PDB file of C-alpha atoms in Angstrom:
ATOM      1  CA  MET A 188       0.000   0.000   0.000  1.00 79.00           C
ATOM      2  CA  ARG A 189       2.816   2.405   0.864  1.00 78.00           C
ATOM      3  CA  ARG A 190       4.503   1.784  -2.473  1.00 81.00           C
ATOM      4  CA  ALA A 191       1.311   2.594  -4.362  1.00 82.00           C
ATOM      5  CA  VAL A 192       0.895   5.872  -2.491  1.00 81.00           C
ATOM      6  CA  LEU A 193       4.543   6.811  -3.013  1.00 78.00           C
ATOM      7  CA  ALA A 194       4.427   5.887  -6.698  1.00 82.00           C
ATOM      8  CA  THR A 195       1.222   7.845  -7.262  1.00 84.00           C
ATOM      9  CA  THR A 196       2.604  10.869  -5.413  1.00 85.00           C
ATOM     10  CA  GLY A 197       5.868  10.718  -7.363  1.00 78.00           C
ATOM     11  CA  VAL A 198       4.120  10.433 -10.728  1.00 80.00           C
ATOM     12  CA  SER A 199       1.773  13.289  -9.818  1.00 80.00           C
ATOM     13  CA  ALA A 200       4.661  15.527  -8.758  1.00 78.00           C
ATOM     14  CA  LEU A 201       6.570  14.728 -11.959  1.00 72.00           C
ATOM     15  CA  THR A 202       3.506  15.429 -14.113  1.00 76.00           C
ATOM     16  CA  ILE A 203       2.935  18.781 -12.419  1.00 77.00           C
ATOM     17  CA  ALA A 204       6.613  19.719 -12.822  1.00 71.00           C
ATOM     18  CA  LEU A 205       6.551  18.857 -16.530  1.00 65.00           C
ATOM     19  CA  LEU A 206       3.350  20.813 -17.107  1.00 68.00           C
ATOM     20  CA  ALA A 207       4.880  23.836 -15.383  1.00 69.00           C
ATOM     21  CA  LEU A 208       7.765  23.941 -17.861  1.00 63.00           C
ATOM     22  CA  LYS A 209       7.360  26.344 -20.724  1.00 52.00           C
ATOM     23  CA  PRO A 210       8.444  25.498 -24.275  1.00 51.00           C
ATOM     24  CA  HIS A 211      11.742  27.009 -25.414  1.00 45.00           C
ATOM     25  CA  GLU A 212      10.831  29.964 -27.608  1.00 45.00           C
ATOM     26  CA  LEU A 213      12.283  33.392 -28.133  1.00 43.00           C
ATOM     27  CA  PRO A 214      10.049  35.813 -26.256  1.00 45.00           C
ATOM     28  CA  MET A 215       8.434  38.454 -28.424  1.00 44.00           C
ATOM     29  CA  PRO A 216       8.743  41.805 -26.658  1.00 44.00           C
ATOM     30  CA  ALA A 217       5.753  44.077 -26.917  1.00 42.00           C
ATOM     31  CA  GLY A 218       5.985  46.337 -29.922  1.00 42.00           C
ATOM     32  CA  ALA A 219       8.836  44.397 -31.498  1.00 42.00           C
ATOM     33  CA  ALA A 220       6.870  42.509 -34.096  1.00 43.00           C
ATOM     34  CA  PRO A 221       8.761  41.923 -37.313  1.00 42.00           C
ATOM     35  CA  ARG A 222       8.735  45.147 -39.233  1.00 40.00           C
ATOM     36  CA  SER A 223       8.623  45.609 -42.926  1.00 37.00           C
ATOM     37  CA  PRO A 224      10.688  48.471 -44.309  1.00 38.00           C
ATOM     38  CA  THR A 225       8.533  51.527 -44.863  1.00 34.00           C
ATOM     39  CA  THR A 226      11.142  53.626 -46.579  1.00 33.00           C
ATOM     40  CA  SER A 227      13.510  52.947 -49.400  1.00 35.00           C
ATOM     41  CA  HIS A 228      17.086  52.509 -48.212  1.00 43.00           C
ATOM     42  CA  THR A 229      20.075  52.982 -50.458  1.00 40.00           C
ATOM     43  CA  PRO A 230      22.868  50.747 -49.200  1.00 44.00           C
ATOM     44  CA  ALA A 231      25.884  52.648 -47.916  1.00 43.00           C
ATOM     45  CA  GLY A 232      28.668  52.695 -50.465  1.00 40.00           C
ATOM     46  CA  THR A 233      26.455  51.556 -53.322  1.00 39.00           C
ATOM     47  CA  SER A 234      24.136  53.164 -55.791  1.00 35.00           C
ATOM     48  CA  GLN A 235      20.616  52.179 -56.855  1.00 37.00           C
ATOM     49  CA  GLY A 236      21.982  50.523 -60.015  1.00 34.00           C
ATOM     50  CA  THR A 237      24.309  48.110 -58.142  1.00 50.00           C
ATOM     51  CA  SER A 238      23.572  44.411 -58.453  1.00 57.00           C
ATOM     52  CA  ALA A 239      21.397  42.959 -55.713  1.00 65.00           C
ATOM     53  CA  GLY A 240      23.281  41.466 -52.808  1.00 72.00           C
ATOM     54  CA  THR A 241      26.403  43.641 -52.897  1.00 85.00           C
ATOM     55  CA  GLY A 242      27.010  46.515 -50.480  1.00 91.00           C
ATOM     56  CA  THR A 243      26.408  47.444 -46.876  1.00 92.00           C
ATOM     57  CA  PHE A 244      22.798  47.297 -45.773  1.00 94.00           C
ATOM     58  CA  THR A 245      21.571  48.807 -42.514  1.00 94.00           C
ATOM     59  CA  GLY A 246      18.880  46.840 -40.716  1.00 94.00           C
ATOM     60  CA  ASP A 247      15.936  48.367 -38.933  1.00 95.00           C
ATOM     61  CA  PRO A 248      16.494  49.369 -35.300  1.00 95.00           C
ATOM     62  CA  ILE A 249      14.638  46.838 -33.128  1.00 94.00           C
ATOM     63  CA  ASP A 250      13.457  47.920 -29.701  1.00 94.00           C
ATOM     64  CA  THR A 251      13.796  45.365 -26.915  1.00 93.00           C
ATOM     65  CA  PRO A 252      12.938  45.713 -23.225  1.00 92.00           C
ATOM     66  CA  TYR A 253      16.636  46.410 -22.568  1.00 91.00           C
ATOM     67  CA  GLY A 254      17.401  48.777 -25.430  1.00 92.00           C
ATOM     68  CA  THR A 255      17.627  49.028 -29.191  1.00 93.00           C
ATOM     69  CA  VAL A 256      19.533  46.566 -31.370  1.00 95.00           C
ATOM     70  CA  GLN A 257      20.607  47.502 -34.902  1.00 96.00           C
ATOM     71  CA  VAL A 258      23.091  45.888 -37.265  1.00 96.00           C
ATOM     72  CA  ALA A 259      24.542  46.561 -40.697  1.00 95.00           C
ATOM     73  CA  ALA A 260      25.415  43.660 -42.981  1.00 94.00           C
ATOM     74  CA  THR A 261      28.062  43.848 -45.682  1.00 94.00           C
ATOM     75  CA  LEU A 262      27.421  41.501 -48.583  1.00 93.00           C
ATOM     76  CA  THR A 263      29.489  40.620 -51.619  1.00 91.00           C
ATOM     77  CA  LYS A 264      27.571  38.887 -54.396  1.00 89.00           C
ATOM     78  CA  GLY A 265      24.930  37.780 -51.917  1.00 87.00           C
ATOM     79  CA  LYS A 266      27.394  36.404 -49.352  1.00 92.00           C
ATOM     80  CA  ILE A 267      27.537  37.936 -45.870  1.00 93.00           C
ATOM     81  CA  THR A 268      31.119  39.062 -45.353  1.00 94.00           C
ATOM     82  CA  GLU A 269      30.665  41.234 -42.256  1.00 94.00           C
ATOM     83  CA  VAL A 270      28.018  42.118 -39.693  1.00 95.00           C
ATOM     84  CA  LYS A 271      28.600  45.275 -37.692  1.00 95.00           C
ATOM     85  CA  VAL A 272      26.574  46.073 -34.585  1.00 95.00           C
ATOM     86  CA  LEU A 273      25.479  49.701 -34.756  1.00 95.00           C
ATOM     87  CA  ARG A 274      23.339  49.814 -31.609  1.00 94.00           C
ATOM     88  CA  ALA A 275      23.096  47.464 -28.637  1.00 94.00           C
ATOM     89  CA  PRO A 276      21.549  47.608 -25.176  1.00 92.00           C
ATOM     90  CA  ASP A 277      23.902  49.589 -22.928  1.00 90.00           C
ATOM     91  CA  GLN A 278      21.759  51.221 -20.252  1.00 90.00           C
ATOM     92  CA  ASN A 279      23.741  49.645 -17.418  1.00 92.00           C
ATOM     93  CA  GLY A 280      26.716  47.406 -16.740  1.00 90.00           C
ATOM     94  CA  ARG A 281      24.703  44.196 -16.968  1.00 92.00           C
ATOM     95  CA  ASP A 282      23.326  45.177 -20.404  1.00 91.00           C
ATOM     96  CA  ARG A 283      26.846  45.910 -21.625  1.00 91.00           C
ATOM     97  CA  GLN A 284      28.120  42.625 -20.180  1.00 93.00           C
ATOM     98  CA  ILE A 285      25.404  40.601 -21.912  1.00 92.00           C
ATOM     99  CA  ALA A 286      25.941  42.428 -25.204  1.00 92.00           C
ATOM    100  CA  SER A 287      29.708  41.933 -25.010  1.00 92.00           C
ATOM    101  CA  TYR A 288      29.411  38.155 -24.935  1.00 93.00           C
ATOM    102  CA  ALA A 289      26.233  37.664 -26.992  1.00 94.00           C
ATOM    103  CA  LEU A 290      26.832  39.917 -29.997  1.00 95.00           C
ATOM    104  CA  PRO A 291      30.163  38.392 -31.115  1.00 95.00           C
ATOM    105  CA  ARG A 292      28.594  34.932 -30.880  1.00 95.00           C
ATOM    106  CA  LEU A 293      25.564  36.035 -32.889  1.00 95.00           C
ATOM    107  CA  THR A 294      27.817  37.591 -35.520  1.00 94.00           C
ATOM    108  CA  GLN A 295      29.876  34.411 -35.765  1.00 95.00           C
ATOM    109  CA  GLU A 296      26.681  32.350 -36.123  1.00 94.00           C
ATOM    110  CA  ALA A 297      25.334  34.665 -38.836  1.00 93.00           C
ATOM    111  CA  LEU A 298      28.564  34.516 -40.826  1.00 94.00           C
ATOM    112  CA  GLY A 299      28.609  30.738 -40.552  1.00 94.00           C
ATOM    113  CA  ALA A 300      24.944  30.286 -41.444  1.00 93.00           C
ATOM    114  CA  GLN A 301      24.988  33.018 -44.115  1.00 92.00           C
ATOM    115  CA  SER A 302      21.513  34.013 -42.967  1.00 92.00           C
ATOM    116  CA  ALA A 303      19.524  35.378 -40.060  1.00 92.00           C
ATOM    117  CA  HIS A 304      18.313  31.865 -39.164  1.00 93.00           C
ATOM    118  CA  ILE A 305      20.581  31.458 -36.153  1.00 93.00           C
ATOM    119  CA  ASP A 306      20.243  30.213 -32.594  1.00 92.00           C
ATOM    120  CA  ALA A 307      19.730  32.641 -29.753  1.00 92.00           C
ATOM    121  CA  VAL A 308      22.453  33.056 -27.150  1.00 93.00           C
ATOM    122  CA  SER A 309      21.423  31.680 -23.770  1.00 91.00           C
ATOM    123  CA  GLY A 310      20.828  34.481 -21.293  1.00 92.00           C
ATOM    124  CA  ALA A 311      20.461  37.075 -24.034  1.00 92.00           C
ATOM    125  CA  SER A 312      17.183  36.116 -25.661  1.00 92.00           C
ATOM    126  CA  TYR A 313      15.863  39.661 -26.175  1.00 94.00           C
ATOM    127  CA  THR A 314      19.173  40.879 -27.577  1.00 94.00           C
ATOM    128  CA  SER A 315      19.361  37.793 -29.795  1.00 94.00           C
ATOM    129  CA  GLN A 316      15.851  38.364 -31.087  1.00 95.00           C
ATOM    130  CA  GLY A 317      16.571  42.020 -31.850  1.00 95.00           C
ATOM    131  CA  TYR A 318      19.799  41.061 -33.621  1.00 95.00           C
ATOM    132  CA  VAL A 319      18.045  38.465 -35.780  1.00 95.00           C
ATOM    133  CA  GLN A 320      15.224  40.833 -36.714  1.00 96.00           C
ATOM    134  CA  SER A 321      17.596  43.678 -37.609  1.00 95.00           C
ATOM    135  CA  LEU A 322      19.848  41.349 -39.613  1.00 95.00           C
ATOM    136  CA  GLN A 323      16.852  39.933 -41.481  1.00 95.00           C
ATOM    137  CA  SER A 324      15.774  43.491 -42.284  1.00 94.00           C
ATOM    138  CA  ALA A 325      19.223  44.220 -43.739  1.00 92.00           C
ATOM    139  CA  LEU A 326      19.159  41.022 -45.793  1.00 92.00           C
ATOM    140  CA  ASP A 327      15.679  41.859 -47.056  1.00 91.00           C
ATOM    141  CA  GLN A 328      16.998  45.190 -48.315  1.00 88.00           C
ATOM    142  CA  ALA A 329      19.776  43.342 -50.124  1.00 83.00           C
ATOM    143  CA  HIS A 330      17.161  41.097 -51.747  1.00 82.00           C
ATOM    144  CA  VAL A 331      19.031  38.003 -50.599  1.00 68.00           C
TER     145      VAL A 331
END
């Protein structure tokens, strides 16, 4: 009888613990829905007549709960050759600390993946989400 009670209690506790877990998703901060460009951007260092996918393209600034994230992507013939962070959360020391370890990792991931389809950095989910959205905006402008 004791074993049945202990087993039932253990299974119940495990079920409750599993139901309390939330699925792993990037949180969507309020007001940071994916934006479509509303203005025409001419890539820095290029003219309107340049072939698609070559130049430096500035992504939209994405507001996160901790600050704005904005990147510029340099592409050569459709290949991402550089991603430069123009704006990052820096309101306090913790924001700067998170940005200092997350942004280089995100840049390395983007260069390796050659797209904005990259994994978020653990502990920097809002910054990661802003980075991805801004990078995707830049790539959209490049028509890649």
